[in-house]
CSV table of C-alpha atoms in Angstrom, one decimal:
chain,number,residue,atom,x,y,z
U,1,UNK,CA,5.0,18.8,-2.5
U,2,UNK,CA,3.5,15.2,-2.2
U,3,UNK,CA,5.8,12.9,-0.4
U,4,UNK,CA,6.3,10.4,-3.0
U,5,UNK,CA,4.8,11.3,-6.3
U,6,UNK,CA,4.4,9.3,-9.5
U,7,UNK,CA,3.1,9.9,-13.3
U,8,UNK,CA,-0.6,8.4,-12.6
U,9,UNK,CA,0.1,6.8,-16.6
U,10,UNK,CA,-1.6,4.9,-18.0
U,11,UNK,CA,1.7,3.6,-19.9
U,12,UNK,CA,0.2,2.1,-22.9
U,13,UNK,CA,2.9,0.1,-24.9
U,14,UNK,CA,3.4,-2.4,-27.4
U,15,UNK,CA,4.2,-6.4,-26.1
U,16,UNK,CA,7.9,-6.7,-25.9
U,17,UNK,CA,8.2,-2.6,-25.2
U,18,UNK,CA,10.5,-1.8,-22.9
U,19,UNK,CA,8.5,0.6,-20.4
U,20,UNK,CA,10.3,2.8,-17.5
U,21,UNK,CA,8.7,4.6,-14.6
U,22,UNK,CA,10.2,7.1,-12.3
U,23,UNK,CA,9.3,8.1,-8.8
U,24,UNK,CA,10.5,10.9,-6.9
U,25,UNK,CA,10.3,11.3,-3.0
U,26,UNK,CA,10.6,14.2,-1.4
U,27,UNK,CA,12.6,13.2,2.4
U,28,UNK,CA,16.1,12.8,1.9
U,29,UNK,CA,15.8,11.2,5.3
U,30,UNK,CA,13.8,8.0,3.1
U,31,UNK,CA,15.5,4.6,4.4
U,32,UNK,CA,14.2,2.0,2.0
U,33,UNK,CA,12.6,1.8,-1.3
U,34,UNK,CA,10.4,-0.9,-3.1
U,35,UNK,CA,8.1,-1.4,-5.7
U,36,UNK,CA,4.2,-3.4,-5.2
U,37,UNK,CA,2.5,-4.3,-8.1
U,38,UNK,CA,-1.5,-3.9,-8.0
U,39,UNK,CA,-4.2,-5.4,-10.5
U,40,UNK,CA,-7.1,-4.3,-11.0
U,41,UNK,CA,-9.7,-4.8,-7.9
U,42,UNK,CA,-6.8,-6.6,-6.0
U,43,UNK,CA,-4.4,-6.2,-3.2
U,44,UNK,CA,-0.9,-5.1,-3.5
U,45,UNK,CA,2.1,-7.2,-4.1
U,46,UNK,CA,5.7,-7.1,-3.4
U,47,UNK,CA,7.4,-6.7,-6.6
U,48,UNK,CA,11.2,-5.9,-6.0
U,49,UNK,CA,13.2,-4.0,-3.3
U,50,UNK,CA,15.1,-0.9,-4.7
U,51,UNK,CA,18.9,-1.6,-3.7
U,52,UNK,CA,21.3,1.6,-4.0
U,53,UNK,CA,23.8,-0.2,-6.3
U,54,UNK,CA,20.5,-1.3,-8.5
U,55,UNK,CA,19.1,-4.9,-8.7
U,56,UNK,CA,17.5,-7.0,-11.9
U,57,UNK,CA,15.2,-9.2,-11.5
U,58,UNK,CA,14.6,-11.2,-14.5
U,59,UNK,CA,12.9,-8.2,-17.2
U,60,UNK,CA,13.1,-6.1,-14.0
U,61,UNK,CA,15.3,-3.4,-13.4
U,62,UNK,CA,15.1,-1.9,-10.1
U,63,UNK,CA,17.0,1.9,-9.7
U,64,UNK,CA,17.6,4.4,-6.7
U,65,UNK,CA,19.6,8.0,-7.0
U,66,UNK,CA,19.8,9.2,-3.6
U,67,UNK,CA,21.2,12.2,-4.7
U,68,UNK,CA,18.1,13.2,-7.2
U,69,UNK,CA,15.8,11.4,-5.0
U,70,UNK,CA,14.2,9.3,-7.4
U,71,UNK,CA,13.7,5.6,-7.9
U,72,UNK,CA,12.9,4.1,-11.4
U,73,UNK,CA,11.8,0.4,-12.4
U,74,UNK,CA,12.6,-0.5,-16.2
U,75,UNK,CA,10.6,-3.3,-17.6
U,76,UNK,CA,12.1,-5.3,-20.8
U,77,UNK,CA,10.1,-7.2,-23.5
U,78,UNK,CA,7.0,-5.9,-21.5
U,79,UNK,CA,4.1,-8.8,-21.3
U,80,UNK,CA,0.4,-8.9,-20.9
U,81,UNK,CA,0.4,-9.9,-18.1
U,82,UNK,CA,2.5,-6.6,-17.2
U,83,UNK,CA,-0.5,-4.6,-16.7
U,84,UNK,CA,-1.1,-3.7,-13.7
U,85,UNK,CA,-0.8,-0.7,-11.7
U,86,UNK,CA,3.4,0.2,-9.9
U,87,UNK,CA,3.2,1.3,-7.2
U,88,UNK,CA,6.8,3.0,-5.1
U,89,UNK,CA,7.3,2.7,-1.8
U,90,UNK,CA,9.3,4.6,0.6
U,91,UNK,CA,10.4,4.0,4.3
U,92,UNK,CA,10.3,6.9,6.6
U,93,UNK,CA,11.7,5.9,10.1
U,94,UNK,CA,11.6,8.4,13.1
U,95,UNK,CA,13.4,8.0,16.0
U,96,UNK,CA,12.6,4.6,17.5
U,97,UNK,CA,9.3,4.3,15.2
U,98,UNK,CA,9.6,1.3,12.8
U,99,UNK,CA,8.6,4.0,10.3
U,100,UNK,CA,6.0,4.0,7.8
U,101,UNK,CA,5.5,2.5,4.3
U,102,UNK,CA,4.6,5.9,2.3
U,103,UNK,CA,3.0,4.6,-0.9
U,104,UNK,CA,3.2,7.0,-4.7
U,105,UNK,CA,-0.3,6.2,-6.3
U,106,UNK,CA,0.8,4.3,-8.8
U,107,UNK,CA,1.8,4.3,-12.5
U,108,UNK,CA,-1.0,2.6,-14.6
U,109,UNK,CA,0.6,0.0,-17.1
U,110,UNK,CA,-1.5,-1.3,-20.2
U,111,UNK,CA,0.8,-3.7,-22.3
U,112,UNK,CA,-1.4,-4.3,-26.0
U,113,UNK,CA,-1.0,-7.0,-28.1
D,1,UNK,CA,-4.5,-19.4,7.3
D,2,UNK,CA,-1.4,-18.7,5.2
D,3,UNK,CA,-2.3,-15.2,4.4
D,4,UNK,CA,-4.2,-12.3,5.9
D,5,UNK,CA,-7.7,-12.6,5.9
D,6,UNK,CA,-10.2,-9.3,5.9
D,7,UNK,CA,-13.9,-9.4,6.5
D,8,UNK,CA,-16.5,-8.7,5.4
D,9,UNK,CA,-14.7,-8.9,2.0
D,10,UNK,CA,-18.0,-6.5,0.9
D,11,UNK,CA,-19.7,-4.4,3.4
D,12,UNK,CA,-22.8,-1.5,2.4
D,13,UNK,CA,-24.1,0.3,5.0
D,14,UNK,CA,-26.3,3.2,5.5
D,15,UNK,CA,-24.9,6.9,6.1
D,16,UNK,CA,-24.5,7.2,10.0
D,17,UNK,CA,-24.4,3.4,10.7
D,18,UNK,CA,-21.3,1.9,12.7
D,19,UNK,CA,-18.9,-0.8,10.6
D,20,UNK,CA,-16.8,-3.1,12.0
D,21,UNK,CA,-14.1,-4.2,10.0
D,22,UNK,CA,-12.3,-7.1,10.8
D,23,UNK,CA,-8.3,-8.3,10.0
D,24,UNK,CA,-6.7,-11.6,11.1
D,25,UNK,CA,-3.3,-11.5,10.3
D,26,UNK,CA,-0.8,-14.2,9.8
D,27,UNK,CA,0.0,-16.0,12.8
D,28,UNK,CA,2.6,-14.8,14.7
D,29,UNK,CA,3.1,-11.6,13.2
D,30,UNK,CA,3.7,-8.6,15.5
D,31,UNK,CA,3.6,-5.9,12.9
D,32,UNK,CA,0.1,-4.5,11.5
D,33,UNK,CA,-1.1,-1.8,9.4
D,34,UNK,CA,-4.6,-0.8,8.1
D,35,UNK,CA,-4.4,1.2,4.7
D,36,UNK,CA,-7.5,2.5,2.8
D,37,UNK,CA,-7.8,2.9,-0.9
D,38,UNK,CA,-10.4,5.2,-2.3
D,39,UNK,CA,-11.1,4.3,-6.2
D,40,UNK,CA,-8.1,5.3,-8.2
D,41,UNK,CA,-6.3,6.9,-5.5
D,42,UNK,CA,-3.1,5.6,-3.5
D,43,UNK,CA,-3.1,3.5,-0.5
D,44,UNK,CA,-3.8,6.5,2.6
D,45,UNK,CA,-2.1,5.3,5.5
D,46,UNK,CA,-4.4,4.7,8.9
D,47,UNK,CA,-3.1,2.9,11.8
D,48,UNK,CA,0.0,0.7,12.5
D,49,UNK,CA,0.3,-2.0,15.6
D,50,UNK,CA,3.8,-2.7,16.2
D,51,UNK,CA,4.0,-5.8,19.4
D,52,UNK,CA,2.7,-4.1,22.7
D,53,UNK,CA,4.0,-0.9,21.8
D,54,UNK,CA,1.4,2.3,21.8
D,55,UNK,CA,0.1,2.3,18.5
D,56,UNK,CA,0.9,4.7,15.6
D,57,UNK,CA,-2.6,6.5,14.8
D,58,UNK,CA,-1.6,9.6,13.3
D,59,UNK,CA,-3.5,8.7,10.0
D,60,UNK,CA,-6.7,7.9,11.4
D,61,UNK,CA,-9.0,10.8,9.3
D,62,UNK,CA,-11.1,11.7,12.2
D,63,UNK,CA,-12.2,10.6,15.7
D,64,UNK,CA,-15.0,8.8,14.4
D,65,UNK,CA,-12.0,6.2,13.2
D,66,UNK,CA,-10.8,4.1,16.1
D,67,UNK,CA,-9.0,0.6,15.7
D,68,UNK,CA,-7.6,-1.7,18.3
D,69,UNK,CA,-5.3,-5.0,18.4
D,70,UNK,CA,-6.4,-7.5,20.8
D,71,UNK,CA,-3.7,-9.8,22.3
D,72,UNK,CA,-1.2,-8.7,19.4
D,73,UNK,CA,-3.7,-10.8,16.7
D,74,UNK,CA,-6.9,-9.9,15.3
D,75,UNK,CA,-7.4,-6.1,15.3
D,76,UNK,CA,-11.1,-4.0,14.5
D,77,UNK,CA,-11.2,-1.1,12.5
D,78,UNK,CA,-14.3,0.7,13.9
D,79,UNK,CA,-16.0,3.4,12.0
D,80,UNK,CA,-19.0,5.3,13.5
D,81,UNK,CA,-21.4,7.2,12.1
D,82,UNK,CA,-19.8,6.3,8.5
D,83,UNK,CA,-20.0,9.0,5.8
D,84,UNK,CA,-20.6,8.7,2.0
D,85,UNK,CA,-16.6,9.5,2.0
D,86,UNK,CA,-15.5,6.4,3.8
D,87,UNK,CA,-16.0,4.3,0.8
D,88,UNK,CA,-13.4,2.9,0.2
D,89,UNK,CA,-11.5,0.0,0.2
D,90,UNK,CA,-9.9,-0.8,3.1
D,91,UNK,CA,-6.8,-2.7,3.4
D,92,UNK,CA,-4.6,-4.8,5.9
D,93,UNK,CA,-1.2,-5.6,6.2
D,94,UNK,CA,1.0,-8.3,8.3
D,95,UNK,CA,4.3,-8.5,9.2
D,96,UNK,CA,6.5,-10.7,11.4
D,97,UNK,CA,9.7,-8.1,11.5
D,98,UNK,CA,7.9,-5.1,11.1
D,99,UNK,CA,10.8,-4.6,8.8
D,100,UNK,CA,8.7,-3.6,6.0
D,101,UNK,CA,7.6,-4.2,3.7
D,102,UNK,CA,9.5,-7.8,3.8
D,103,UNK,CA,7.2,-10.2,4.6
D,104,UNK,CA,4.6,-7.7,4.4
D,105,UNK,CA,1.6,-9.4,3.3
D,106,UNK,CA,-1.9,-7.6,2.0
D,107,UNK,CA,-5.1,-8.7,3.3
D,108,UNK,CA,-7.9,-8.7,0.3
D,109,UNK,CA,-9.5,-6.1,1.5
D,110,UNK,CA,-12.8,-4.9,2.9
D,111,UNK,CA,-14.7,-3.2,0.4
D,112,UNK,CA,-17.0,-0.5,2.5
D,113,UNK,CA,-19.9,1.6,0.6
D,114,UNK,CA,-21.6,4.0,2.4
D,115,UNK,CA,-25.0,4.4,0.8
């Protein structure tokens, strides 16, 4: 099983769609949990951190369940400029290592007019 | 700079050739990673510089990937006797915690093709 695994998409919805991806890791041990946002030929940018009591972020709705080990990121009234490719992150730390960022693949989002 | 600057941004070189790749990272960040990112695949963890502490190179892909940090600023990522699979793009990372990923900031990229 992959460490952190996510449905490649592409998501192709509507403007104004609400759109929601999942991402499931596989270490329970997983400290921290975050979201990067990736265009097309570009580098990845922080979206949102992934706080265990959930956190919003203007149309963005940032999810954790610990106990399923998954993470989710709900986009409202989607935009164009929404497309992009998600990206979850997870934080693996070992000992006294600062750990590593442990990137999913990404979810492919296409918002149409 | 303000950000982390990569280069060559574009880099082709012939199959067996040695690349230098080059990442200066914001300024007074202690905290540095190299990623690659093969065409539609995830970013594949390489190396991470963390201060003067040993590095962490248990993603380098073989031993003809080496990378070092020199006085905890600019850091090479050497690749000898490149293969057609090293294309890629390959990707570098700052941070002044190494708290990541806050403050973590991406580096454009070097995009390598191995011809």
């Amino acid at each position: 099983r992959k460490e952190v695994e996510q449905d490649p998409g592409p998501f192709n919805v509507p403007e104004g769609a609400t759109v929601a991806f999942n991402c499931t890791y596989s270490n329970s041990a997983s400290q921290s949990f975050f979201w990067y946002r990736q265009d097309c030929r570009k580098e990845p940018k922080l979206l949102m951190s992934v706080y265990s009591s959930g956190n919003e972020d203007g149309r963005f709705t940032a999810q954790l369940n610990r106990a399923s080990q998954y993470i989710s990121l709900l986009i409202r009234d989607s935009k164009l400029s929404d497309s992009a490719t998600y990206l979850c992150v997870v934080i693996q730390t070992n000992g006294g290592s600062q750990g590593n960022l442990i990137f999913g693949k990404g979810t492919k989002l296409s918002v149409k007019p | 700079g303000a950000g982390v600057s990569q280069s060559p941004s574009n880099k082709v070189t012939e199959k067996g050739k040695d690349v230098e790749l080059r990442c200066d990272p914001i300024s007074g960040h202690t905290a540095l990673y190299w990623y690659r990112q093969s065409l539609g695949q995830g970013l594949e963890f390489l190396i991470y510089f963390q201060g003067n502490s040993a590095p962490d190179k248990s993603g380098l892909p073989s031993d003809r990937f080496s990378a070092e940090r020199t006085g905890g600023s600019v850091s090479t990522l050497t690749i000898q006797r490149t293969q057609q699979e090293d294309s890629a793009v390959y990707l570098c990372a700052s941070s002044s915690t190494g708290q990541a990923p806050y403050g973590y900031t991406f580096g454009s990229g070097t995009r390598l093709t191995v011809v």
